[in-house]
mmCIF file with all atom_site columns, C-alpha atoms in Angstrom:
data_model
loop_
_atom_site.group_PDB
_atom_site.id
_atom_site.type_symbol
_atom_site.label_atom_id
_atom_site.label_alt_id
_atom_site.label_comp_id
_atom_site.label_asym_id
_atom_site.label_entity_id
_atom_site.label_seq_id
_atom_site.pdbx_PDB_ins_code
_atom_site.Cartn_x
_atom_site.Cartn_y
_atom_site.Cartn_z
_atom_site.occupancy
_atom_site.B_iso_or_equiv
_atom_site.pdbx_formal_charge
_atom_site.auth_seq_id
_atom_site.auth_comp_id
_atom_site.auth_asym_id
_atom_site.auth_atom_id
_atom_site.pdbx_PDB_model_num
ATOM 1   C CA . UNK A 1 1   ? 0.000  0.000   0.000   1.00 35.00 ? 1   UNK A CA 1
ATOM 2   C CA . UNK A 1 2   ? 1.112  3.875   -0.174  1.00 37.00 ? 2   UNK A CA 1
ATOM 3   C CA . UNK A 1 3   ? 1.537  6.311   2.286   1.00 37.00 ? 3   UNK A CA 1
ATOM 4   C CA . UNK A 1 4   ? 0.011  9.756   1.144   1.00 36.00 ? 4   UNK A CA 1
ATOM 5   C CA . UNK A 1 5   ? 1.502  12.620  3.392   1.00 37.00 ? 5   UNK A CA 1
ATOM 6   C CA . UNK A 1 6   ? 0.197  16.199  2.852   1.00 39.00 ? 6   UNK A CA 1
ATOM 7   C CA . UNK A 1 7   ? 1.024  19.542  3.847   1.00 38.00 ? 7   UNK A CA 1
ATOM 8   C CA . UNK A 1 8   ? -0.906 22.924  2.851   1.00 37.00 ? 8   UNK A CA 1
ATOM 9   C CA . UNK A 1 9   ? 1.294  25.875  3.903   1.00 36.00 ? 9   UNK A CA 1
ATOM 10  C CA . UNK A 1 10  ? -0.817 28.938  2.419   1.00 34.00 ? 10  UNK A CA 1
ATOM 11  C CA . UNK A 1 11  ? -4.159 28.930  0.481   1.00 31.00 ? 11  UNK A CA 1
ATOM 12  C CA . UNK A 1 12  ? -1.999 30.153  -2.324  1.00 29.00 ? 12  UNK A CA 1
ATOM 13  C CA . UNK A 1 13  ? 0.165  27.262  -2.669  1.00 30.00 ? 13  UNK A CA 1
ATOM 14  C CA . UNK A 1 14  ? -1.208 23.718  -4.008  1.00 34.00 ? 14  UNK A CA 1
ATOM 15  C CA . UNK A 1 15  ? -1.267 20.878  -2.054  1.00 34.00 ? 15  UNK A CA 1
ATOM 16  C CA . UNK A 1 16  ? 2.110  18.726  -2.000  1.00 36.00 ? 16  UNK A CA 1
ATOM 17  C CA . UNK A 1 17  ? 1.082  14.968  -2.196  1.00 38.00 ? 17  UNK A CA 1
ATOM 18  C CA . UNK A 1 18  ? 4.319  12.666  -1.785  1.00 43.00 ? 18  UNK A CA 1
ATOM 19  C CA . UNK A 1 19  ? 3.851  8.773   -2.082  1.00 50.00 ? 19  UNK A CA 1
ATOM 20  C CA . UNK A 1 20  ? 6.545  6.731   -0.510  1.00 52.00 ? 20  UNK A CA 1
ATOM 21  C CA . UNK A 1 21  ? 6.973  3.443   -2.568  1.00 53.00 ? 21  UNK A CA 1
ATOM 22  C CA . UNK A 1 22  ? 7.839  0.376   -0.234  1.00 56.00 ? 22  UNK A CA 1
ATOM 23  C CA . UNK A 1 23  ? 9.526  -1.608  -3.035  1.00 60.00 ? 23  UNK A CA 1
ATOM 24  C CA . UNK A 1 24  ? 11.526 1.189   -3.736  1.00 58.00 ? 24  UNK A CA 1
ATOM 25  C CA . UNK A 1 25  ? 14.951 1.827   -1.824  1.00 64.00 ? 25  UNK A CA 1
ATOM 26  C CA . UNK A 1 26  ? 15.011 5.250   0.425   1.00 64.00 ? 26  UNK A CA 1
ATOM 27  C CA . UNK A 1 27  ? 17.384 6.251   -2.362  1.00 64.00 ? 27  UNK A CA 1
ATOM 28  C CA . UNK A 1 28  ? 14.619 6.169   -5.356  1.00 63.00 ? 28  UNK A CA 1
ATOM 29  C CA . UNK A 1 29  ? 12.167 7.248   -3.150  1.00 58.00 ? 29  UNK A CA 1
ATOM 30  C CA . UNK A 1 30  ? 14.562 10.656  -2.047  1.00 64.00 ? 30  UNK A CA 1
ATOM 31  C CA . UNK A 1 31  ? 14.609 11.271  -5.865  1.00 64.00 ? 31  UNK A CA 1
ATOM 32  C CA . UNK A 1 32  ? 10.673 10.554  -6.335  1.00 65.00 ? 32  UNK A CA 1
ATOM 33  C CA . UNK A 1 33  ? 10.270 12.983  -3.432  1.00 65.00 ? 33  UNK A CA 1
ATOM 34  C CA . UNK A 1 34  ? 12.668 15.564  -4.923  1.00 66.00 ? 34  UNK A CA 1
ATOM 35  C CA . UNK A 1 35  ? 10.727 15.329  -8.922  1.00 66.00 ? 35  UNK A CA 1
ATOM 36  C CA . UNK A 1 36  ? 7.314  15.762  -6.991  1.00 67.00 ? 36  UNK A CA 1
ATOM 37  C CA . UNK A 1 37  ? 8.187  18.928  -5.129  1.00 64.00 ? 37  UNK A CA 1
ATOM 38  C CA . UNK A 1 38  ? 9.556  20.138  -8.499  1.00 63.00 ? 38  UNK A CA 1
ATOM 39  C CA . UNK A 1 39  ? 6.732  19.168  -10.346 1.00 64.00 ? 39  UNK A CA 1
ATOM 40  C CA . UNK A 1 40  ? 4.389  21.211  -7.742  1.00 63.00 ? 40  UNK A CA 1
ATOM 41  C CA . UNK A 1 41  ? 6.780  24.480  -8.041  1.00 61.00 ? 41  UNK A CA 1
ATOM 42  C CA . UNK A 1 42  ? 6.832  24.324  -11.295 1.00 58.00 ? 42  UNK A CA 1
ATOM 43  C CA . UNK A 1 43  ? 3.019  24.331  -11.279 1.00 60.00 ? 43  UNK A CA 1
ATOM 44  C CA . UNK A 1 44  ? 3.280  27.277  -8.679  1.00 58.00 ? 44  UNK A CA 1
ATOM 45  C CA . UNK A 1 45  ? 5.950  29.191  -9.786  1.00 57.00 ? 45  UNK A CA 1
ATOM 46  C CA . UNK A 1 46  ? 6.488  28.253  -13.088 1.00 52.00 ? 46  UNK A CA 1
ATOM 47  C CA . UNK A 1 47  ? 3.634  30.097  -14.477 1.00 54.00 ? 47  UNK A CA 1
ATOM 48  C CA . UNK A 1 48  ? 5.092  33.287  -13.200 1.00 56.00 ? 48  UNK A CA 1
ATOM 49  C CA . UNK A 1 49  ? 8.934  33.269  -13.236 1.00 65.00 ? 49  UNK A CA 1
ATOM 50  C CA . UNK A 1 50  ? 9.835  31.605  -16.911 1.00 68.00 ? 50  UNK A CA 1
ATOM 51  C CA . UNK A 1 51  ? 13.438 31.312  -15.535 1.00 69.00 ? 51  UNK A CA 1
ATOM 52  C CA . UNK A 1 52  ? 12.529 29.321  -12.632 1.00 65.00 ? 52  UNK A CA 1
ATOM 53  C CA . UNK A 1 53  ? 10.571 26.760  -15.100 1.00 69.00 ? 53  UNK A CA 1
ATOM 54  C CA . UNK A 1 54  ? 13.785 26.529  -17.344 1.00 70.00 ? 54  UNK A CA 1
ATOM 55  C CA . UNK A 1 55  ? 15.946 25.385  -14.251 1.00 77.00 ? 55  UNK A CA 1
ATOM 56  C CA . UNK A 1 56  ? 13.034 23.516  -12.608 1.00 79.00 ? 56  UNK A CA 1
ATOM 57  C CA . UNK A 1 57  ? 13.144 21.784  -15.708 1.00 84.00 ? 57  UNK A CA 1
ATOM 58  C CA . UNK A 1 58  ? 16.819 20.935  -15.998 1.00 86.00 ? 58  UNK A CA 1
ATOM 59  C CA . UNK A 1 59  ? 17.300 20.020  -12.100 1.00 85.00 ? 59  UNK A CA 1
ATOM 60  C CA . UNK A 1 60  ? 14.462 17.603  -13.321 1.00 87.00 ? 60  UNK A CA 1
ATOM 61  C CA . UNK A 1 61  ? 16.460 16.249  -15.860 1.00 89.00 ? 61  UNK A CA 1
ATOM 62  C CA . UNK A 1 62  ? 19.056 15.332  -13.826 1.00 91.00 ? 62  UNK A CA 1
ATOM 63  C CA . UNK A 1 63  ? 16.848 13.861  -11.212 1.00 90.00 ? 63  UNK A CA 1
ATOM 64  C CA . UNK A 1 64  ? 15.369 11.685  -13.282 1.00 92.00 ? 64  UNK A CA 1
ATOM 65  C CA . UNK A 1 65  ? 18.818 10.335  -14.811 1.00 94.00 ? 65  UNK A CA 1
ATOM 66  C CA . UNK A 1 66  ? 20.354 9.879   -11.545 1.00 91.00 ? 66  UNK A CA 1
ATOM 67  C CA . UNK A 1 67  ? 16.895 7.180   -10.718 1.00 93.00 ? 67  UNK A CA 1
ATOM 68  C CA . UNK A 1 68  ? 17.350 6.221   -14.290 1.00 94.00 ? 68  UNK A CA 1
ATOM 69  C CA . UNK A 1 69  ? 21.087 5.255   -13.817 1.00 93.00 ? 69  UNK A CA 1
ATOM 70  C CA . UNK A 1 70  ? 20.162 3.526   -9.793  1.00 93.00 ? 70  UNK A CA 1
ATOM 71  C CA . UNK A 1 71  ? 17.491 1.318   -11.856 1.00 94.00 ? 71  UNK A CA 1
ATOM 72  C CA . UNK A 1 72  ? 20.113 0.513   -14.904 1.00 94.00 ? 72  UNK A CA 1
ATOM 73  C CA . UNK A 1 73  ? 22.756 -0.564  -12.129 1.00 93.00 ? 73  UNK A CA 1
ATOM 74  C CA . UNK A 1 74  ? 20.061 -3.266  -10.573 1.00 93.00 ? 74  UNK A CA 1
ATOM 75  C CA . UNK A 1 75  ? 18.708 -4.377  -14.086 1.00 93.00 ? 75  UNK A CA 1
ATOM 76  C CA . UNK A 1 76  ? 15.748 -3.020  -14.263 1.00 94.00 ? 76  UNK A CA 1
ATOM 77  C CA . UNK A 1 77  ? 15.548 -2.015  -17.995 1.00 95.00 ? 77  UNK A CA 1
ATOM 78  C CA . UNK A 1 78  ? 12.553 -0.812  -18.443 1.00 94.00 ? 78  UNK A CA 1
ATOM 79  C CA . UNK A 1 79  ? 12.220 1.247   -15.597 1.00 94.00 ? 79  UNK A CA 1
ATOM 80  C CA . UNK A 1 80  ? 15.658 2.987   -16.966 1.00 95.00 ? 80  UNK A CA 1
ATOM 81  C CA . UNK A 1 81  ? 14.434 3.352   -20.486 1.00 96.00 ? 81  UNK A CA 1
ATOM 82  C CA . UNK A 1 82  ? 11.261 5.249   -19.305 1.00 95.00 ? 82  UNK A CA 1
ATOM 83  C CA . UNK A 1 83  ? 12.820 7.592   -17.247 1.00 95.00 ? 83  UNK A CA 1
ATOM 84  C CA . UNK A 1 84  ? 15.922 8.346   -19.381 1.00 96.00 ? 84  UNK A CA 1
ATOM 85  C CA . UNK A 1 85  ? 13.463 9.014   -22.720 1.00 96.00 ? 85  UNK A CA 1
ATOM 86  C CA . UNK A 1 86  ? 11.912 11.466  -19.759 1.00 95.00 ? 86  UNK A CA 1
ATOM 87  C CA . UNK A 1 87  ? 15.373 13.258  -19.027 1.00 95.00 ? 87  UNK A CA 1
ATOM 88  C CA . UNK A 1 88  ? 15.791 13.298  -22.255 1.00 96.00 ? 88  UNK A CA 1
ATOM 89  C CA . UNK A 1 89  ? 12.650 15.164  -23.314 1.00 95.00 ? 89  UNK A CA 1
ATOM 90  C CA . UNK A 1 90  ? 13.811 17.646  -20.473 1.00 93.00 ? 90  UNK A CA 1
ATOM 91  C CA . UNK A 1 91  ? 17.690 17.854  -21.604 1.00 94.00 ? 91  UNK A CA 1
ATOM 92  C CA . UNK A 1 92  ? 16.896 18.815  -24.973 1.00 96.00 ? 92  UNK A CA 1
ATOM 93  C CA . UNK A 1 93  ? 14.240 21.386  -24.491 1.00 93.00 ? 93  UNK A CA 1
ATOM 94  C CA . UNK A 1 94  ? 16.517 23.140  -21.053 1.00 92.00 ? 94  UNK A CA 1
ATOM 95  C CA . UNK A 1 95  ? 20.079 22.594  -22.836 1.00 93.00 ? 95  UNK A CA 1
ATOM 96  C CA . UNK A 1 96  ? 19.580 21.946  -26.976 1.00 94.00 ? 96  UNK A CA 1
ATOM 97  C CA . UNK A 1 97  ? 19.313 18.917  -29.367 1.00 95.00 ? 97  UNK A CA 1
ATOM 98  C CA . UNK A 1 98  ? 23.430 18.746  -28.931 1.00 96.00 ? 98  UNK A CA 1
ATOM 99  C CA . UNK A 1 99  ? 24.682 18.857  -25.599 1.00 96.00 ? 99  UNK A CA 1
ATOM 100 C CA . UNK A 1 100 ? 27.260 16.003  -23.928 1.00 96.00 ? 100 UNK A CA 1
ATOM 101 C CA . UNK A 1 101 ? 24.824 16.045  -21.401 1.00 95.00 ? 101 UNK A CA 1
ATOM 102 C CA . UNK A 1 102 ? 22.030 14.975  -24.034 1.00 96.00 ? 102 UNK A CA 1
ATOM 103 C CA . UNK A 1 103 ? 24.741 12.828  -25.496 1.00 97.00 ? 103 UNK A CA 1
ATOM 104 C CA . UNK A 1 104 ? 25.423 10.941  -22.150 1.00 96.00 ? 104 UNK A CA 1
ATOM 105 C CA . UNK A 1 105 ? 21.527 9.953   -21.718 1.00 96.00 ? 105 UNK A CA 1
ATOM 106 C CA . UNK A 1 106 ? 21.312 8.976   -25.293 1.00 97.00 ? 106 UNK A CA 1
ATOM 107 C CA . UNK A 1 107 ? 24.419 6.346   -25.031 1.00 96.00 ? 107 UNK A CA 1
ATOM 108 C CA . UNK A 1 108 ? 23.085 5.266   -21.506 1.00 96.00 ? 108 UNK A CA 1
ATOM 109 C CA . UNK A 1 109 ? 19.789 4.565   -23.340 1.00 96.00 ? 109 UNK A CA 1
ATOM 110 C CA . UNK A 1 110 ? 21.765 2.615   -25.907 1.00 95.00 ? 110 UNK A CA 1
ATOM 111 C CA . UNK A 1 111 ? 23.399 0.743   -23.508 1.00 94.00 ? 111 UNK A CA 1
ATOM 112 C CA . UNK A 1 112 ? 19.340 -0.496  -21.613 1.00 95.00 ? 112 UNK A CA 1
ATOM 113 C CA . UNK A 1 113 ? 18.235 -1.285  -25.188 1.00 95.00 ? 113 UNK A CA 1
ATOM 114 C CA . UNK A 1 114 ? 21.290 -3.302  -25.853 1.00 92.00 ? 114 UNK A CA 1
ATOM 115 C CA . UNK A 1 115 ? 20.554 -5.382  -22.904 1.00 92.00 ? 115 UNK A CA 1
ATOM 116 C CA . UNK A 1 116 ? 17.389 -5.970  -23.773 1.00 93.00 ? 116 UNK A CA 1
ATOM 117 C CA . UNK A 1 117 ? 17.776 -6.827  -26.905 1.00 89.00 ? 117 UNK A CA 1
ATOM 118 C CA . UNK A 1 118 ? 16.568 -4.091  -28.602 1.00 92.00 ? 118 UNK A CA 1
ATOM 119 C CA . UNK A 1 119 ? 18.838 -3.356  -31.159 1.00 91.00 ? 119 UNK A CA 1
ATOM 120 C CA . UNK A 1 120 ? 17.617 -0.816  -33.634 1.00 92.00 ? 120 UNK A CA 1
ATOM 121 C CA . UNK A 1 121 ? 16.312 1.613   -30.728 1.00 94.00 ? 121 UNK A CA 1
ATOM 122 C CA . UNK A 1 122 ? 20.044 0.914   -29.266 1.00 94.00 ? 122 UNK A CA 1
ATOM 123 C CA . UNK A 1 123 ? 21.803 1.355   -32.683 1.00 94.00 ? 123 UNK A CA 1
ATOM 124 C CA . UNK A 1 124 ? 19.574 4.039   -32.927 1.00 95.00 ? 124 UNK A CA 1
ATOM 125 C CA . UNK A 1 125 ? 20.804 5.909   -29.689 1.00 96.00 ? 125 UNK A CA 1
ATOM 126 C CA . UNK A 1 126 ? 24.231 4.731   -29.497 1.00 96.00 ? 126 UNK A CA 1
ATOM 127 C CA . UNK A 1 127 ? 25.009 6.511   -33.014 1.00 95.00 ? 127 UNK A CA 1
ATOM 128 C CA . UNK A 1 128 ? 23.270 9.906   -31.733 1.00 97.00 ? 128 UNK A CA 1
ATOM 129 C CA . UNK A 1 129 ? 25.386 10.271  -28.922 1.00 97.00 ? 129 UNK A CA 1
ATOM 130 C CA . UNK A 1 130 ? 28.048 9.510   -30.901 1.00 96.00 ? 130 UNK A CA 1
ATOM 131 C CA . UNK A 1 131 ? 27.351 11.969  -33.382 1.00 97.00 ? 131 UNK A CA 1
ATOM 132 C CA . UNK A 1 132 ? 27.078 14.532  -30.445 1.00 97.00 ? 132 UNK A CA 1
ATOM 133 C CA . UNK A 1 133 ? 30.266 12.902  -29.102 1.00 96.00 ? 133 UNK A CA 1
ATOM 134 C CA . UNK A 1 134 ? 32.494 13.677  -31.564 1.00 96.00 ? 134 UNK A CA 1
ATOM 135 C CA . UNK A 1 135 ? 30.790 17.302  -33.037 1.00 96.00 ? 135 UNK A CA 1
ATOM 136 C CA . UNK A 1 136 ? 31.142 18.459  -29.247 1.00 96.00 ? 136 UNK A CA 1
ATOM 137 C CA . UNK A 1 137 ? 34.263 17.124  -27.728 1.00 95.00 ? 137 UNK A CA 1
ATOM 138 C CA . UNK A 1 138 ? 36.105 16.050  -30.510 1.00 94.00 ? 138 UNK A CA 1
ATOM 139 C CA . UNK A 1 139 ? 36.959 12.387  -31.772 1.00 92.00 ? 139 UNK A CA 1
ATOM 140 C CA . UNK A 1 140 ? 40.019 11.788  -29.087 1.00 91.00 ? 140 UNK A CA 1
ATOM 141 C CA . UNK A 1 141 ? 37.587 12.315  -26.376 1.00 94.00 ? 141 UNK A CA 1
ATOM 142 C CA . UNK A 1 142 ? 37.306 9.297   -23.895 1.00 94.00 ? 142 UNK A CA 1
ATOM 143 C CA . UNK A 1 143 ? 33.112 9.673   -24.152 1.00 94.00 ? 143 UNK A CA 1
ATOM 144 C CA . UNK A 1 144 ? 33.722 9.127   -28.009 1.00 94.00 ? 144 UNK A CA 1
ATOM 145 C CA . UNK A 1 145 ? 35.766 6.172   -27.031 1.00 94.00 ? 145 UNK A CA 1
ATOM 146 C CA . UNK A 1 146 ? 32.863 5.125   -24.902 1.00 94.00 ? 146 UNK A CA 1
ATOM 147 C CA . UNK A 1 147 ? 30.361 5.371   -26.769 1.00 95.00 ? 147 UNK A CA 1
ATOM 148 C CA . UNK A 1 148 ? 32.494 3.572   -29.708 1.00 94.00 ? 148 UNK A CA 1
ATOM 149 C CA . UNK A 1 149 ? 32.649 1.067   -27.024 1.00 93.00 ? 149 UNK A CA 1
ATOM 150 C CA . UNK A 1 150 ? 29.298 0.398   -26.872 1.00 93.00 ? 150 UNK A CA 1
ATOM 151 C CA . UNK A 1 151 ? 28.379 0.611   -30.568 1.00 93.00 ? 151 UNK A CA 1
ATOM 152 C CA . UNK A 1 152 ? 30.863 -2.792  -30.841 1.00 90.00 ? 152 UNK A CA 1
ATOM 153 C CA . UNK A 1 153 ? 29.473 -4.435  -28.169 1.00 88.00 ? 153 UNK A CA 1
ATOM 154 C CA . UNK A 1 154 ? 26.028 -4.084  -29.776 1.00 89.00 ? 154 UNK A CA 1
ATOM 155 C CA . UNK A 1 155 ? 27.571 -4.836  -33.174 1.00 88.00 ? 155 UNK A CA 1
ATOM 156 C CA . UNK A 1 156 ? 29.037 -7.459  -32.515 1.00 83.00 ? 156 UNK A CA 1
ATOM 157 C CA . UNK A 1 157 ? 25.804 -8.960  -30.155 1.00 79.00 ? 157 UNK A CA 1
ATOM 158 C CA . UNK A 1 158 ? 23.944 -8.605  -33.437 1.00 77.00 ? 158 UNK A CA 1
ATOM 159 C CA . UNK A 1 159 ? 26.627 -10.257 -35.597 1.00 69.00 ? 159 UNK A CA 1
ATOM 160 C CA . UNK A 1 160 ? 27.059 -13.456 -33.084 1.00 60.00 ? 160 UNK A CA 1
ATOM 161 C CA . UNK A 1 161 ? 23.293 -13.363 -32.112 1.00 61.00 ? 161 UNK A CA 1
ATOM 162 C CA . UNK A 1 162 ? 23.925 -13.679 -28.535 1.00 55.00 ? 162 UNK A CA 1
ATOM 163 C CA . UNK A 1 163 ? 20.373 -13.512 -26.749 1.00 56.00 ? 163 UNK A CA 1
ATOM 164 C CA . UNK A 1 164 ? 19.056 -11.312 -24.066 1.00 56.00 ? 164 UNK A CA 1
ATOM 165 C CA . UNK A 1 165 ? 20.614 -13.365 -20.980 1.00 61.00 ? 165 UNK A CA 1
ATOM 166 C CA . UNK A 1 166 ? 24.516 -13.153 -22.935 1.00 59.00 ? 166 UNK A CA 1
ATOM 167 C CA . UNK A 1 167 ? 24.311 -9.692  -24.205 1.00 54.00 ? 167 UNK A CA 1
ATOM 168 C CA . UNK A 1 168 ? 23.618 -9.048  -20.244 1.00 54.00 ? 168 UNK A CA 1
ATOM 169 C CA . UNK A 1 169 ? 26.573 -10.657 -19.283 1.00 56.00 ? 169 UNK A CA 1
ATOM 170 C CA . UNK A 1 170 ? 28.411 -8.247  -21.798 1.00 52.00 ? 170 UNK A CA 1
ATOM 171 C CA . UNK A 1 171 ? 26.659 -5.249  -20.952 1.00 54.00 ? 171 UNK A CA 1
ATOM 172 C CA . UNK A 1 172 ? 26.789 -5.300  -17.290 1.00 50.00 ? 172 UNK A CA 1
ATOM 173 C CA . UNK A 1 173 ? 30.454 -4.833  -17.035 1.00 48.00 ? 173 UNK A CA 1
ATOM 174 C CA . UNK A 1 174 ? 30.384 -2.289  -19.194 1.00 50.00 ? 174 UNK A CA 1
ATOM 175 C CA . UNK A 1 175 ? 28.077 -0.078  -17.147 1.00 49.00 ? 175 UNK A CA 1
ATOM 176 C CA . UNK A 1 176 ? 30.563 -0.772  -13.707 1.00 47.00 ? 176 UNK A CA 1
ATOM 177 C CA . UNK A 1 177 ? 33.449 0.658   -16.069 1.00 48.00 ? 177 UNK A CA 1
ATOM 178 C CA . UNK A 1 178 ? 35.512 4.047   -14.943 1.00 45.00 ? 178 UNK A CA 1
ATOM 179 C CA . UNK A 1 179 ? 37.408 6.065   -17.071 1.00 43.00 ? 179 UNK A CA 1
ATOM 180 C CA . UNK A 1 180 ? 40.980 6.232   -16.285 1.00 41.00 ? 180 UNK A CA 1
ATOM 181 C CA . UNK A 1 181 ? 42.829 9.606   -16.862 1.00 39.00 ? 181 UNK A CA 1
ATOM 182 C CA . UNK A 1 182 ? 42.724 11.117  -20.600 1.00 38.00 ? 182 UNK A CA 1
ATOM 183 C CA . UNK A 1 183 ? 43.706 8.412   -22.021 1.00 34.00 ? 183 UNK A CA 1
ATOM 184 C CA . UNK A 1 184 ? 40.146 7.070   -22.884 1.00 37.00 ? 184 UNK A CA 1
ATOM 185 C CA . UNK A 1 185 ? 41.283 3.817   -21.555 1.00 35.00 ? 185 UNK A CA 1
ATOM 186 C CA . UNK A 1 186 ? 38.456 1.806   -20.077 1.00 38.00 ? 186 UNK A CA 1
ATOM 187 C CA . UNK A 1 187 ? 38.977 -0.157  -16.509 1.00 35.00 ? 187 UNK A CA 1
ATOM 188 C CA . UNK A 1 188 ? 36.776 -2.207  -14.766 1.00 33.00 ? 188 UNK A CA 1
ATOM 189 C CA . UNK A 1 189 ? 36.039 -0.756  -10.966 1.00 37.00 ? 189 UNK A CA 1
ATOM 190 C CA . UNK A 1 190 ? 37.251 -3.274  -8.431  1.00 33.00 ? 190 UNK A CA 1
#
């Protein structure tokens, strides 16, 4: 079941409704929290102040990446995908079509298609945000070398026609990879 707290400050303001989710972690629920409160500002404030929608909007963004990236980590594809095609939306209407930040979201939601086995949407992605790569940082970047990364890893998936349960085997590792210095040398974290 849900929990439903509310608080009215002032007749002006609406009414705040938080859930708390018990199969959620307090982490993801913290960032549910956080994109409701925004949500309700936005409905307050954002009708008034056009700057405060603009950055309501982007601290969205990144709020609903950050849960995107917790559910990618514990495998939960599909809740990634959903709320990464919602940064998304939010990244490219607060910071442009070609940002590295729009870039980042689109190889991250190559990578969740990849694993589940979704290749055209992840071909798809993964050769945006490469495109976006290497227009905004250059081709000797270590994201281009990332994303590269991942473009072979789906290539290759396609050519040996691993199924969903290998390519995840594959994939996994690659999300618990850290850069290491400019090198764009990939290392797996310990």
């Amino acid at each position: 079941s849900t929990v439903h707290t509310t608080r009215e400050s002032k007749p002006a303001t609406a009414i705040l409704r938080t859930q708390i989710h018990p199969n959620l972690s307090p982490k993801q629920n913290r960032y549910h929290l956080l994109a409701n409160v925004f949500t309700n500002m936005k409905a307050f404030f954002g009708k008034q102040d056009k700057e405060f929608e603009h950055n309501s909007k982007e601290a969205s963004s990144y709020m609903l990446y950050s849960l995107a990236s917790n559910y990618a980590q514990n495998e939960k594809w599909d809740h990634a995908i959903r709320l990464y095609n919602n940064a998304l939306v939010l990244q490219r209407d607060t910071l442009g079509k070609n940002h590295p930040v729009v870039a980042r979201t689109l190889n991250d939601i190559g990578v969740a298609l990849t694993a589940i086995g979704e290749s055209y949407g992840a071909m798809t992605a993964l050769e945006e945000a490469l495109w976006i790569r290497q227009q905004t940082l250059g081709n000797g970047h270590e994201d281009v070398a990332e994303t590269t990364n991942n473009l072979w890893v789906l290539l290759h998936n396609t050519h040996v026609g691993l199924g969903e349960e290998e390519t995840r085997k594959i994939v996994k590792p690659t999300l618990q990879c850290k850069r290491v210095g400019k090198t764009g040398v990939v290392a797996r974290s310990a």
